[in-house]
Coordinates of N, CA and C in Angstrom, one line a residue:
M1 N 0.7 -1.4 0.0 CA 0.1 0.1 0.2 C 0.8 1.3 0.1
L2 N 0.5 2.3 -0.9 CA 1.3 3.6 -0.9 C 1.2 4.1 0.5
H3 N 2.4 4.6 0.9 CA 2.6 5.3 2.2 C 3.7 6.4 2.1
H4 N 3.7 7.2 2.9 CA 4.9 8.4 2.9 C 5.8 8.3 4.1
W5 N 6.0 7.0 4.8 CA 6.9 7.1 5.6 C 7.8 5.9 5.4
S6 N 8.9 5.9 6.0 CA 10.0 5.1 5.8 C 9.8 3.5 6.3
K7 N 9.5 3.5 7.7 CA 9.3 2.2 8.4 C 8.4 2.6 9.6
C8 N 7.7 1.4 10.2 CA 6.8 1.6 11.1 C 7.3 0.8 12.2
F9 N 7.6 1.0 13.4 CA 8.1 0.3 14.6 C 6.9 0.4 15.6
C10 N 6.5 -0.8 16.1 CA 6.0 -1.0 17.3 C 7.1 -1.2 18.4
I11 N 7.0 -0.1 19.4 CA 7.9 -0.2 20.3 C 7.5 -0.4 21.9
G12 N 6.3 -0.8 21.9 CA 5.4 -1.1 23.1 C 6.1 -2.6 23.6
S13 N 6.1 -2.8 24.8 CA 6.5 -3.9 25.6 C 5.7 -5.2 25.1
Y14 N 6.3 -6.1 25.3 CA 5.5 -7.5 25.3 C 4.4 -7.3 26.1
K15 N 3.3 -8.1 25.8 CA 2.2 -8.2 26.5 C 1.2 -7.2 26.3
T16 N 1.3 -6.1 25.4 CA 0.5 -4.9 25.3 C -0.3 -4.9 23.9
G17 N -0.5 -6.0 23.2 CA -1.3 -6.0 22.1 C -0.6 -6.3 21.0
T18 N 0.8 -6.3 20.9 CA 1.6 -6.5 19.7 C 1.4 -7.4 18.6
T19 N 0.7 -8.6 19.1 CA 0.5 -9.5 18.0 C -1.0 -8.9 17.4
S20 N -1.8 -8.2 18.0 CA -2.9 -7.8 17.3 C -2.6 -6.8 16.5
L21 N -1.5 -5.9 16.8 CA -1.1 -4.8 15.9 C -0.5 -5.3 14.6
Q22 N 0.4 -6.3 14.9 CA 1.1 -7.0 13.7 C 0.0 -7.5 12.7
A23 N -1.1 -8.1 13.3 CA -2.2 -8.7 12.5 C -2.9 -7.4 11.6
V24 N -3.1 -6.3 12.1 CA -3.7 -5.0 11.5 C -2.7 -4.7 10.4
M25 N -1.6 -4.8 10.6 CA -0.5 -4.1 9.7 C -0.3 -5.2 8.5
S26 N -0.4 -6.3 8.6 CA -0.4 -7.6 7.6 C -1.5 -7.5 6.8
G27 N -2.9 -7.0 7.6 CA -4.0 -6.8 6.9 C -4.3 -5.8 6.0
L28 N -3.4 -4.9 6.2 CA -3.4 -3.6 5.2 C -2.3 -3.9 4.2
G29 N -1.5 -5.1 4.1 CA -0.8 -5.5 2.8 C 0.7 -5.0 3.2
F30 N 1.1 -4.6 4.5 CA 2.6 -4.5 4.8 C 3.2 -5.8 5.2
S31 N 4.4 -5.6 4.9 CA 5.3 -6.7 5.2 C 5.7 -6.8 6.7
T32 N 5.6 -7.8 7.5 CA 5.7 -7.7 8.8 C 6.8 -9.0 9.4
T33 N 7.3 -8.5 10.4 CA 8.2 -9.7 11.0 C 8.1 -9.3 12.6
S34 N 8.1 -10.7 13.3 CA 8.2 -10.5 14.7 C 8.6 -11.8 15.2
N35 N 9.5 -11.9 16.2 CA 10.1 -13.1 16.8 C 10.4 -14.3 15.9
T36 N 11.2 -13.9 14.9 CA 11.8 -14.8 14.1 C 13.4 -15.1 14.6
L37 N 13.8 -16.2 13.9 CA 15.2 -16.4 14.3 C 16.2 -15.2 14.0
D38 N 15.8 -14.4 12.9 CA 16.7 -13.4 12.4 C 16.5 -12.2 13.6
T39 N 15.2 -12.0 13.9 CA 15.2 -10.9 14.9 C 15.8 -11.4 16.4
F40 N 15.6 -12.6 16.8 CA 16.2 -13.1 18.0 C 17.7 -12.8 17.8
R41 N 18.3 -13.2 16.7 CA 19.6 -12.9 16.6 C 20.1 -11.4 16.4
A42 N 19.2 -10.7 15.8 CA 19.5 -9.2 16.0 C 19.4 -8.5 17.2
S43 N 18.4 -9.4 18.0 CA 18.2 -8.9 19.5 C 19.6 -9.1 20.3
R44 N 20.3 -10.1 20.1 CA 21.4 -10.7 20.8 C 22.6 -9.6 20.6
D45 N 22.5 -9.3 19.0 CA 23.8 -8.2 18.9 C 23.6 -6.8 19.2
A46 N 22.3 -6.5 19.2 CA 21.8 -5.1 19.7 C 22.1 -5.0 21.3
F47 N 21.8 -6.0 22.0 CA 22.2 -5.9 23.4 C 23.5 -5.5 23.7
K48 N 24.5 -5.9 22.8 CA 25.9 -5.5 22.8 C 26.2 -4.1 22.1
G49 N 25.0 -3.5 21.5 CA 25.7 -2.2 20.8 C 26.1 -2.5 19.1
N50 N 25.7 -3.6 18.8 CA 26.0 -4.1 17.4 C 24.9 -3.9 16.6
Y51 N 24.6 -3.1 15.8 CA 23.2 -3.0 15.0 C 23.3 -3.5 13.6
Q52 N 24.3 -4.1 13.0 CA 24.5 -4.3 11.9 C 23.3 -5.5 11.2
L53 N 23.3 -6.4 12.2 CA 22.4 -7.5 11.8 C 20.9 -6.9 11.9
L54 N 20.5 -5.8 12.8 CA 19.4 -5.4 12.9 C 18.9 -4.5 11.5
R55 N 20.0 -4.0 11.1 CA 19.5 -3.3 9.7 C 19.4 -4.1 8.4
T56 N 19.9 -5.2 8.6 CA 19.5 -6.1 7.6 C 18.2 -6.6 7.7
V57 N 17.8 -6.9 8.9 CA 16.3 -7.3 9.1 C 15.1 -6.1 8.9
V58 N 15.7 -5.0 9.2 CA 14.8 -3.9 9.1 C 14.5 -3.5 7.6
D59 N 16.0 -3.7 7.0 CA 15.5 -3.4 5.5 C 14.8 -4.2 4.5
R60 N 14.5 -5.3 5.1 CA 13.3 -6.3 4.4 C 11.9 -6.0 4.7
F61 N 11.5 -5.2 5.6 CA 10.1 -5.1 6.2 C 9.6 -3.7 6.1
D62 N 8.3 -3.5 6.2 CA 7.5 -2.2 6.3 C 7.4 -2.1 7.8
Y63 N 6.8 -3.3 8.6 CA 6.4 -2.9 10.0 C 7.3 -4.1 10.7
M64 N 7.8 -3.8 12.1 CA 8.3 -4.7 13.1 C 8.1 -4.4 14.3
G65 N 7.9 -5.5 15.2 CA 7.7 -5.2 16.4 C 8.3 -6.4 17.4
D66 N 7.9 -6.6 18.5 CA 8.5 -7.2 19.6 C 10.2 -7.2 19.8
S67 N 10.9 -7.9 20.2 CA 12.3 -8.1 20.3 C 12.9 -7.9 19.1
P68 N 13.9 -6.9 18.9 CA 14.6 -5.9 20.0 C 13.9 -4.7 19.9
F69 N 12.9 -4.3 19.1 CA 12.5 -3.2 18.9 C 11.6 -2.6 19.9
C70 N 11.2 -3.4 21.2 CA 10.3 -3.0 22.2 C 11.3 -2.8 23.2
L71 N 12.6 -2.9 23.1 CA 13.5 -3.0 24.4 C 14.0 -1.7 24.4
G72 N 14.5 -1.3 25.7 CA 15.6 -0.4 26.0 C 15.3 0.8 25.1
S73 N 16.5 1.4 24.7 CA 16.2 2.7 24.0 C 16.6 2.4 22.5
I74 N 16.5 1.2 22.0 CA 16.5 0.9 20.6 C 16.0 1.6 19.7
Y75 N 14.8 2.3 20.2 CA 14.0 3.0 19.1 C 14.7 4.4 18.9
I76 N 15.7 4.9 19.7 CA 16.3 5.9 19.3 C 17.5 5.6 18.2
V77 N 18.0 4.5 18.3 CA 19.0 4.1 17.3 C 18.1 3.8 15.8
L78 N 16.8 3.3 15.7 CA 16.0 3.1 14.8 C 15.7 4.5 14.1
D79 N 15.4 5.3 15.2 CA 15.1 6.8 14.8 C 16.1 7.4 13.7
A80 N 17.3 7.1 14.2 CA 18.7 7.8 13.4 C 18.7 7.0 12.2
L81 N 18.5 5.8 12.3 CA 19.1 4.9 11.0 C 18.0 5.0 9.9
Y82 N 16.6 5.2 10.4 CA 15.5 5.4 9.6 C 14.9 6.7 9.8
P83 N 15.2 7.6 9.2 CA 14.4 9.0 9.3 C 13.1 8.9 8.8
A84 N 12.2 9.5 9.0 CA 10.8 9.7 8.5 C 9.9 8.3 8.8
S85 N 10.3 7.7 9.9 CA 9.7 6.5 10.2 C 8.5 6.9 11.3
K86 N 7.5 5.9 11.5 CA 6.5 6.1 12.4 C 6.8 5.2 13.5
F87 N 6.3 5.4 14.8 CA 6.8 4.5 16.0 C 5.3 4.7 16.7
I88 N 5.1 3.4 17.1 CA 3.7 3.1 17.9 C 4.0 2.6 19.3
L89 N 3.6 3.3 20.3 CA 3.8 2.9 21.7 C 2.6 2.0 21.9
T90 N 2.5 0.9 22.3 CA 1.4 0.2 22.7 C 1.5 0.2 24.2
V91 N 0.6 0.5 25.1 CA 0.4 0.3 26.6 C -0.9 -0.3 27.0
R92 N -0.8 -0.4 28.3 CA -2.0 -1.0 29.0 C -1.6 -0.7 30.4
D93 N -2.9 -1.1 31.3 CA -2.8 -0.7 32.7 C -1.7 -1.5 33.3
E94 N -1.0 -0.9 34.1 CA 0.5 -1.5 34.7 C 0.0 -2.8 35.3
D95 N -0.8 -2.8 36.3 CA -1.3 -4.1 36.9 C -1.6 -5.0 36.0
S96 N -2.3 -4.9 35.0 CA -2.8 -5.8 33.9 C -1.7 -6.4 33.0
W97 N -1.0 -5.5 33.0 CA 0.4 -6.0 32.1 C 1.3 -6.6 32.8
F98 N 1.7 -6.5 34.1 CA 2.4 -7.4 35.0 C 1.9 -8.5 35.1
R99 N 0.5 -8.6 35.4 CA 0.0 -10.1 35.5 C -0.1 -10.9 34.4
S100 N -0.3 -10.4 33.0 CA -0.1 -11.1 32.0 C 1.3 -11.3 31.6
F101 N 2.3 -10.6 31.8 CA 3.6 -10.9 31.6 C 4.1 -12.1 32.4
R102 N 3.5 -12.0 33.7 CA 4.1 -13.1 34.6 C 3.5 -14.3 34.3
S103 N 2.1 -14.3 34.0 CA 1.5 -15.5 33.8 C 1.9 -16.1 32.5
F104 N 2.3 -15.4 31.5 CA 2.7 -16.0 30.2 C 4.2 -16.6 30.2
H105 N 5.1 -16.2 31.2 CA 6.2 -16.5 31.4 C 6.1 -17.8 32.2
K106 N 5.1 -17.9 33.2 CA 5.2 -18.9 34.2 C 4.6 -20.1 33.4
A107 N 3.8 -19.8 32.8 CA 3.1 -20.9 32.1 C 4.1 -21.7 31.1
R108 N 4.9 -20.9 30.1 CA 5.9 -21.3 29.3 C 6.9 -22.2 29.8
L109 N 7.3 -21.7 31.0 CA 8.4 -22.3 31.8 C 7.8 -23.9 32.4
S110 N 6.7 -23.6 32.9 CA 6.2 -24.9 33.4 C 6.1 -25.9 32.3
S111 N 5.7 -25.5 31.2 CA 5.4 -26.4 30.1 C 6.6 -27.3 29.9
Q112 N 8.2 -26.8 30.1 CA 9.3 -27.4 30.0 C 9.9 -27.7 31.2
N113 N 8.9 -27.8 32.2 CA 9.5 -28.2 33.7 C 10.7 -27.5 34.1
L114 N 10.5 -25.9 34.0 CA 11.5 -25.0 34.4 C 10.9 -24.0 35.4
N115 N 11.6 -23.6 36.2 CA 11.4 -22.3 36.9 C 11.5 -21.1 36.7
S116 N 11.2 -20.1 37.3 CA 11.3 -18.8 37.1 C 12.8 -18.5 38.0
S117 N 14.0 -19.1 37.6 CA 15.1 -19.0 38.2 C 16.0 -18.7 37.0
R118 N 17.2 -17.9 37.5 CA 18.4 -17.6 36.4 C 18.7 -18.5 35.7
D119 N 19.0 -19.8 36.2 CA 19.6 -21.1 35.7 C 18.4 -21.6 34.6
D120 N 17.1 -21.6 35.2 CA 16.4 -22.2 34.3 C 16.0 -21.5 33.0
L121 N 15.9 -20.1 33.1 CA 15.8 -19.2 32.1 C 16.9 -19.3 31.1
S122 N 17.9 -19.7 31.4 CA 19.0 -19.8 30.7 C 18.9 -21.1 29.6
R123 N 17.9 -22.0 30.2 CA 17.7 -23.3 29.4 C 16.4 -23.4 28.8
W124 N 15.5 -22.0 28.8 CA 14.4 -21.8 28.3 C 14.6 -21.9 26.5
D125 N 13.8 -22.6 25.9 CA 13.7 -23.0 24.7 C 13.2 -22.0 23.9
F126 N 13.4 -20.8 23.7 CA 12.8 -19.6 23.1 C 13.7 -18.7 22.6
G127 N 13.5 -18.4 21.4 CA 14.6 -17.7 20.6 C 15.8 -18.3 20.4
Y128 N 17.0 -18.2 21.4 CA 18.0 -18.9 21.3 C 18.3 -19.1 22.7
P129 N 19.4 -20.0 22.9 CA 19.5 -20.5 24.4 C 20.0 -19.4 25.2
G130 N 19.2 -18.8 26.1 CA 19.7 -17.8 27.2 C 19.1 -16.5 26.8
F131 N 18.1 -16.6 25.5 CA 17.4 -15.3 25.2 C 16.6 -14.6 26.3
A132 N 15.7 -15.5 26.9 CA 15.0 -15.1 28.0 C 15.5 -14.3 29.0
E133 N 16.9 -14.9 29.4 CA 18.0 -14.5 30.4 C 18.4 -12.9 29.9
D134 N 18.7 -13.0 28.8 CA 19.3 -11.7 28.1 C 18.3 -10.6 28.2
V135 N 17.0 -10.9 27.6 CA 16.2 -9.7 27.8 C 15.9 -9.3 29.1
L136 N 15.7 -10.1 30.1 CA 15.3 -9.7 31.5 C 16.4 -8.9 32.0
E137 N 17.6 -9.3 31.6 CA 19.0 -8.7 32.2 C 19.0 -7.3 31.5
Y138 N 18.9 -7.1 30.3 CA 19.1 -6.1 29.6 C 17.8 -4.9 29.7
E139 N 16.5 -5.6 29.7 CA 15.4 -4.6 29.8 C 14.8 -4.3 31.4
F140 N 14.9 -5.2 32.3 CA 14.2 -5.0 33.4 C 15.1 -5.1 34.8
L141 N 16.1 -5.6 34.8 CA 17.1 -6.1 36.0 C 18.4 -5.3 36.0
N142 N 18.7 -4.3 35.2 CA 19.9 -3.7 35.1 C 19.5 -2.5 36.2
K143 N 20.7 -2.3 36.9 CA 20.5 -1.1 37.9 C 22.0 -0.5 38.0
P144 N 22.1 0.9 38.2 CA 23.5 1.4 38.3 C 24.0 0.9 39.3
D145 N 25.4 0.6 39.3 CA 26.3 0.3 40.4 C 27.0 1.6 41.0
Y146 N 26.7 2.4 41.7 CA 27.3 3.6 42.1 C 28.5 3.3 42.8
D147 N 29.0 2.3 43.2 CA 30.3 2.0 43.9 C 31.4 1.9 42.9
S148 N 31.1 1.9 41.7 CA 32.4 1.9 40.6 C 32.4 3.3 40.1
Y149 N 33.4 3.8 39.5 CA 33.3 5.0 38.7 C 34.2 4.7 37.3
P150 N 33.5 5.2 36.2 CA 32.1 5.9 36.4 C 31.0 4.7 36.5
P151 N 29.8 5.3 37.0 CA 29.1 4.1 37.4 C 28.7 3.1 36.1
V152 N 28.4 1.8 36.5 CA 28.1 0.8 35.3 C 26.9 0.4 35.8
S153 N 26.0 -0.3 34.9 CA 24.8 -0.9 35.1 C 25.3 -2.5 35.2
K154 N 24.6 -3.1 36.2 CA 24.9 -4.4 36.6 C 23.6 -5.1 36.7
P155 N 23.3 -6.4 36.4 CA 22.2 -7.2 36.5 C 21.8 -7.4 38.1
F156 N 20.6 -7.2 38.4 CA 20.0 -7.3 40.0 C 19.3 -8.3 39.9
W157 N 19.8 -9.6 39.9 CA 19.1 -10.9 39.8 C 17.9 -11.1 40.8
P158 N 18.0 -10.7 42.3 CA 16.9 -10.8 43.1 C 15.7 -10.0 42.8
G159 N 16.0 -9.0 41.7 CA 14.6 -8.5 41.4 C 13.8 -9.1 40.6
L160 N 14.1 -10.5 40.2 CA 13.3 -11.4 39.4 C 11.9 -11.5 39.7
S161 N 11.9 -11.6 41.2 CA 10.6 -12.0 41.6 C 10.0 -10.6 42.3
S162 N 10.4 -9.6 42.0 CA 9.6 -8.4 42.4 C 8.8 -7.6 41.4
R163 N 7.5 -7.4 41.7 CA 6.6 -6.9 40.9 C 7.0 -5.4 40.7
D164 N 7.6 -4.8 41.7 CA 8.1 -3.2 41.7 C 9.2 -3.0 40.7
T165 N 10.0 -3.9 40.4 CA 11.1 -3.9 39.6 C 10.6 -4.1 38.1
F166 N 9.7 -4.8 37.9 CA 9.2 -4.9 36.5 C 8.3 -3.6 36.1
V167 N 7.2 -3.3 36.9 CA 6.5 -2.3 36.7 C 7.2 -0.9 36.6
E168 N 8.2 -0.6 37.6 CA 8.9 0.7 37.4 C 9.6 0.6 36.2
R169 N 10.1 -0.3 35.9 CA 11.0 -0.4 34.6 C 9.9 -0.1 33.4
Y170 N 8.8 -0.7 33.5 CA 7.9 -0.3 32.5 C 7.4 0.9 32.2
R171 N 7.3 1.6 33.4 CA 6.8 3.0 33.7 C 8.0 3.8 33.2
Y172 N 9.0 3.6 33.3 CA 10.1 4.4 33.1 C 10.4 4.6 31.8
R173 N 10.4 3.3 31.1 CA 10.7 3.4 29.6 C 9.5 4.1 29.0
N174 N 8.4 3.7 29.2 CA 7.3 4.5 28.5 C 7.4 5.8 28.8
S175 N 7.9 6.2 29.8 CA 8.0 7.7 30.0 C 9.2 8.3 29.2
S176 N 10.0 7.5 29.0 CA 11.2 8.0 28.1 C 11.0 8.1 26.7
V177 N 10.0 7.3 26.4 CA 9.5 7.5 24.7 C 8.9 8.6 24.7
L178 N 8.0 8.7 25.6 CA 7.1 10.1 25.6 C 8.0 11.1 25.7
N179 N 9.0 11.4 26.3 CA 9.9 12.5 26.5 C 10.6 12.7 25.2
Y180 N 11.2 11.5 24.8 CA 11.9 11.6 23.3 C 11.2 12.3 22.2
F181 N 9.7 11.8 22.1 CA 9.0 12.3 20.9 C 7.9 13.3 21.4
A182 N 8.4 14.0 22.4 CA 7.6 15.1 23.1 C 7.2 16.2 21.9
N183 N 8.1 16.5 21.2 CA 8.1 17.8 20.2 C 7.8 17.1 18.9
R184 N 7.5 15.9 18.7 CA 7.1 15.4 17.5 C 6.0 14.4 17.7
P185 N 4.9 14.9 17.5 CA 3.4 14.0 17.6 C 3.2 13.2 16.6
K186 N 3.5 13.8 15.5 CA 3.2 13.2 14.2 C 4.0 12.0 14.0
D187 N 5.0 11.6 14.8 CA 5.8 10.3 14.6 C 5.6 9.4 15.6
L188 N 4.8 9.7 16.6 CA 4.5 8.9 17.6 C 3.0 8.7 17.9
L189 N 2.5 7.4 17.9 CA 1.2 7.0 18.5 C 1.3 6.2 19.7
V190 N 0.4 6.5 20.7 CA 0.3 5.8 21.8 C -0.9 5.2 21.9
L191 N -1.0 3.8 22.0 CA -2.1 3.1 21.7 C -2.3 2.2 22.7
D192 N -3.4 2.1 23.3 CA -4.0 1.2 24.3 C -5.1 0.4 23.6
L193 N -4.8 -0.8 22.9 CA -5.5 -1.7 22.2 C -7.0 -2.0 22.9
S194 N -6.9 -2.1 24.1 CA -8.0 -2.5 25.0 C -9.2 -1.3 24.9
K195 N -8.8 -0.2 24.5 CA -9.8 1.0 24.3 C -10.1 1.1 22.9
E196 N -9.6 0.6 22.0 CA -9.5 0.9 20.5 C -10.6 0.0 20.0
K197 N -11.7 0.5 19.3 CA -13.0 -0.6 18.9 C -12.4 -0.7 17.4
T198 N -11.8 0.2 16.8 CA -11.6 0.0 15.3 C -10.3 0.3 15.0
T199 N -9.7 0.3 13.9 CA -8.5 0.5 13.5 C -8.1 2.2 12.9
R200 N -9.3 2.8 13.3 CA -9.2 4.3 12.7 C -8.1 5.0 13.1
N201 N -7.7 5.1 14.5 CA -6.5 5.8 14.9 C -5.0 5.5 14.2
I202 N -5.2 4.0 13.9 CA -4.0 3.6 13.2 C -3.8 4.2 11.8
L203 N -4.7 4.1 11.2 CA -5.2 4.6 9.8 C -4.7 6.2 9.7
L204 N -5.4 6.9 10.7 CA -5.1 8.5 10.6 C -3.6 8.6 11.0
F205 N -3.1 8.0 11.8 CA -1.7 8.1 12.1 C -0.7 7.9 11.0
L206 N -0.8 6.7 10.2 CA -0.2 6.5 9.2 C -0.5 7.1 7.7
G207 N -1.4 7.9 7.8 CA -1.9 8.5 6.7 C -2.6 8.0 5.7
L208 N -3.2 6.8 6.1 CA -4.0 5.9 5.1 C -5.4 6.1 5.0
P209 N -6.1 5.6 4.0 CA -7.4 6.0 3.4 C -8.5 5.4 4.7
L210 N -9.3 6.0 5.3 CA -10.4 5.3 6.1 C -11.0 4.4 5.8
M211 N -11.2 4.3 4.3 CA -12.0 3.1 3.6 C -11.5 1.6 4.2
F212 N -10.1 1.8 4.5 CA -9.6 0.4 5.1 C -10.0 0.1 6.7
E213 N -10.9 1.1 7.2 CA -11.0 0.8 8.7 C -11.8 -0.5 9.1
T214 N -11.3 -1.1 10.2 CA -11.8 -2.6 10.4 C -12.0 -2.6 11.8
E215 N -12.7 -3.6 12.3 CA -12.8 -3.7 13.8 C -11.2 -4.0 14.3
M216 N -11.1 -3.7 15.4 CA -9.7 -3.9 16.0 C -9.6 -5.3 16.5
P217 N -8.7 -6.3 16.0 CA -8.6 -7.7 16.6 C -8.1 -7.6 17.9
H218 N -8.2 -8.6 18.6 CA -7.7 -9.0 19.9 C -7.2 -10.3 20.0
L219 N -5.9 -10.5 19.6 CA -5.5 -11.8 19.6 C -4.6 -12.3 20.5
N220 N -4.4 -13.8 20.5 CA -3.7 -14.4 21.7 C -3.9 -13.8 23.1
Q221 N -5.1 -13.7 23.3 CA -5.4 -13.2 24.6 C -5.0 -14.1 25.7
W222 N -4.3 -13.5 26.7 CA -3.7 -14.4 27.9 C -4.7 -14.3 29.2
N223 N -5.3 -15.4 29.5 CA -6.1 -15.2 30.8 C -5.2 -15.1 32.2
S224 N -4.9 -13.9 32.7 CA -4.4 -13.9 33.7 C -5.2 -13.4 35.0
S225 N -6.1 -13.9 35.0 CA -7.1 -13.6 36.1 C -7.6 -12.2 36.0
S226 N -7.5 -11.5 34.7 CA -8.0 -10.4 34.1 C -8.7 -10.6 33.2
S227 N -9.8 -9.9 33.1 CA -10.8 -9.9 31.9 C -10.3 -9.0 30.7
N228 N -9.1 -8.3 30.9 CA -8.6 -7.3 30.0 C -7.0 -7.8 29.7
S229 N -7.1 -9.1 29.0 CA -5.7 -9.6 28.8 C -5.4 -9.3 27.3
L230 N -4.2 -8.8 26.9 CA -3.9 -8.6 25.6 C -2.7 -9.5 25.4
S231 N -2.5 -9.4 23.8 CA -1.6 -10.7 23.3 C -0.3 -9.9 23.6
H232 N 0.9 -10.6 23.5 CA 2.4 -9.9 23.6 C 2.5 -9.3 22.3

């Protein structure tokens, strides 16, 4: 479909409706990717500050979401590498997000007879060996070590069992995204899919004809004792 932007990135966290958003973009005829072997490998390199493989992935698609696009400040790198791109920050209620995030991982770990420990995470068959461990360490469990100079970030694994650790990092990253795009409202769309009945706001943001408006899909809903569970 004809469009006047470079790339479109979903930079919202896992469990905020990213699967549903990808379905919308695919339905509009855009090439999309999410959670493939290539994106997992690109994530591993991006965690180390190497973005060469990430560029080879991005160059092949119109729309991308999930790792590594939803992690850390990689959106700043993407903004620099791909000017005139669009960014969508998917969000949801913090408590609902954490329940869904926790339930999703607990269920997947249990299916492989693993627990939420660092050793088990390193053996989880998801992405590549150690991918889940890398994501948690990179996105949620890093904290400054002010005993060193200059201060460096080190993983704080005791935080793995702390709701506050995850919610605070979720809140901080969303706030950082909003601050970064504060003076560029045409480049960022904040989207709570649980409140969207149709795709109208997506079409308006992307400059696409409203004749393509459809009901908003809600895919891969995860029952986490909340009636408002969205996919990752």
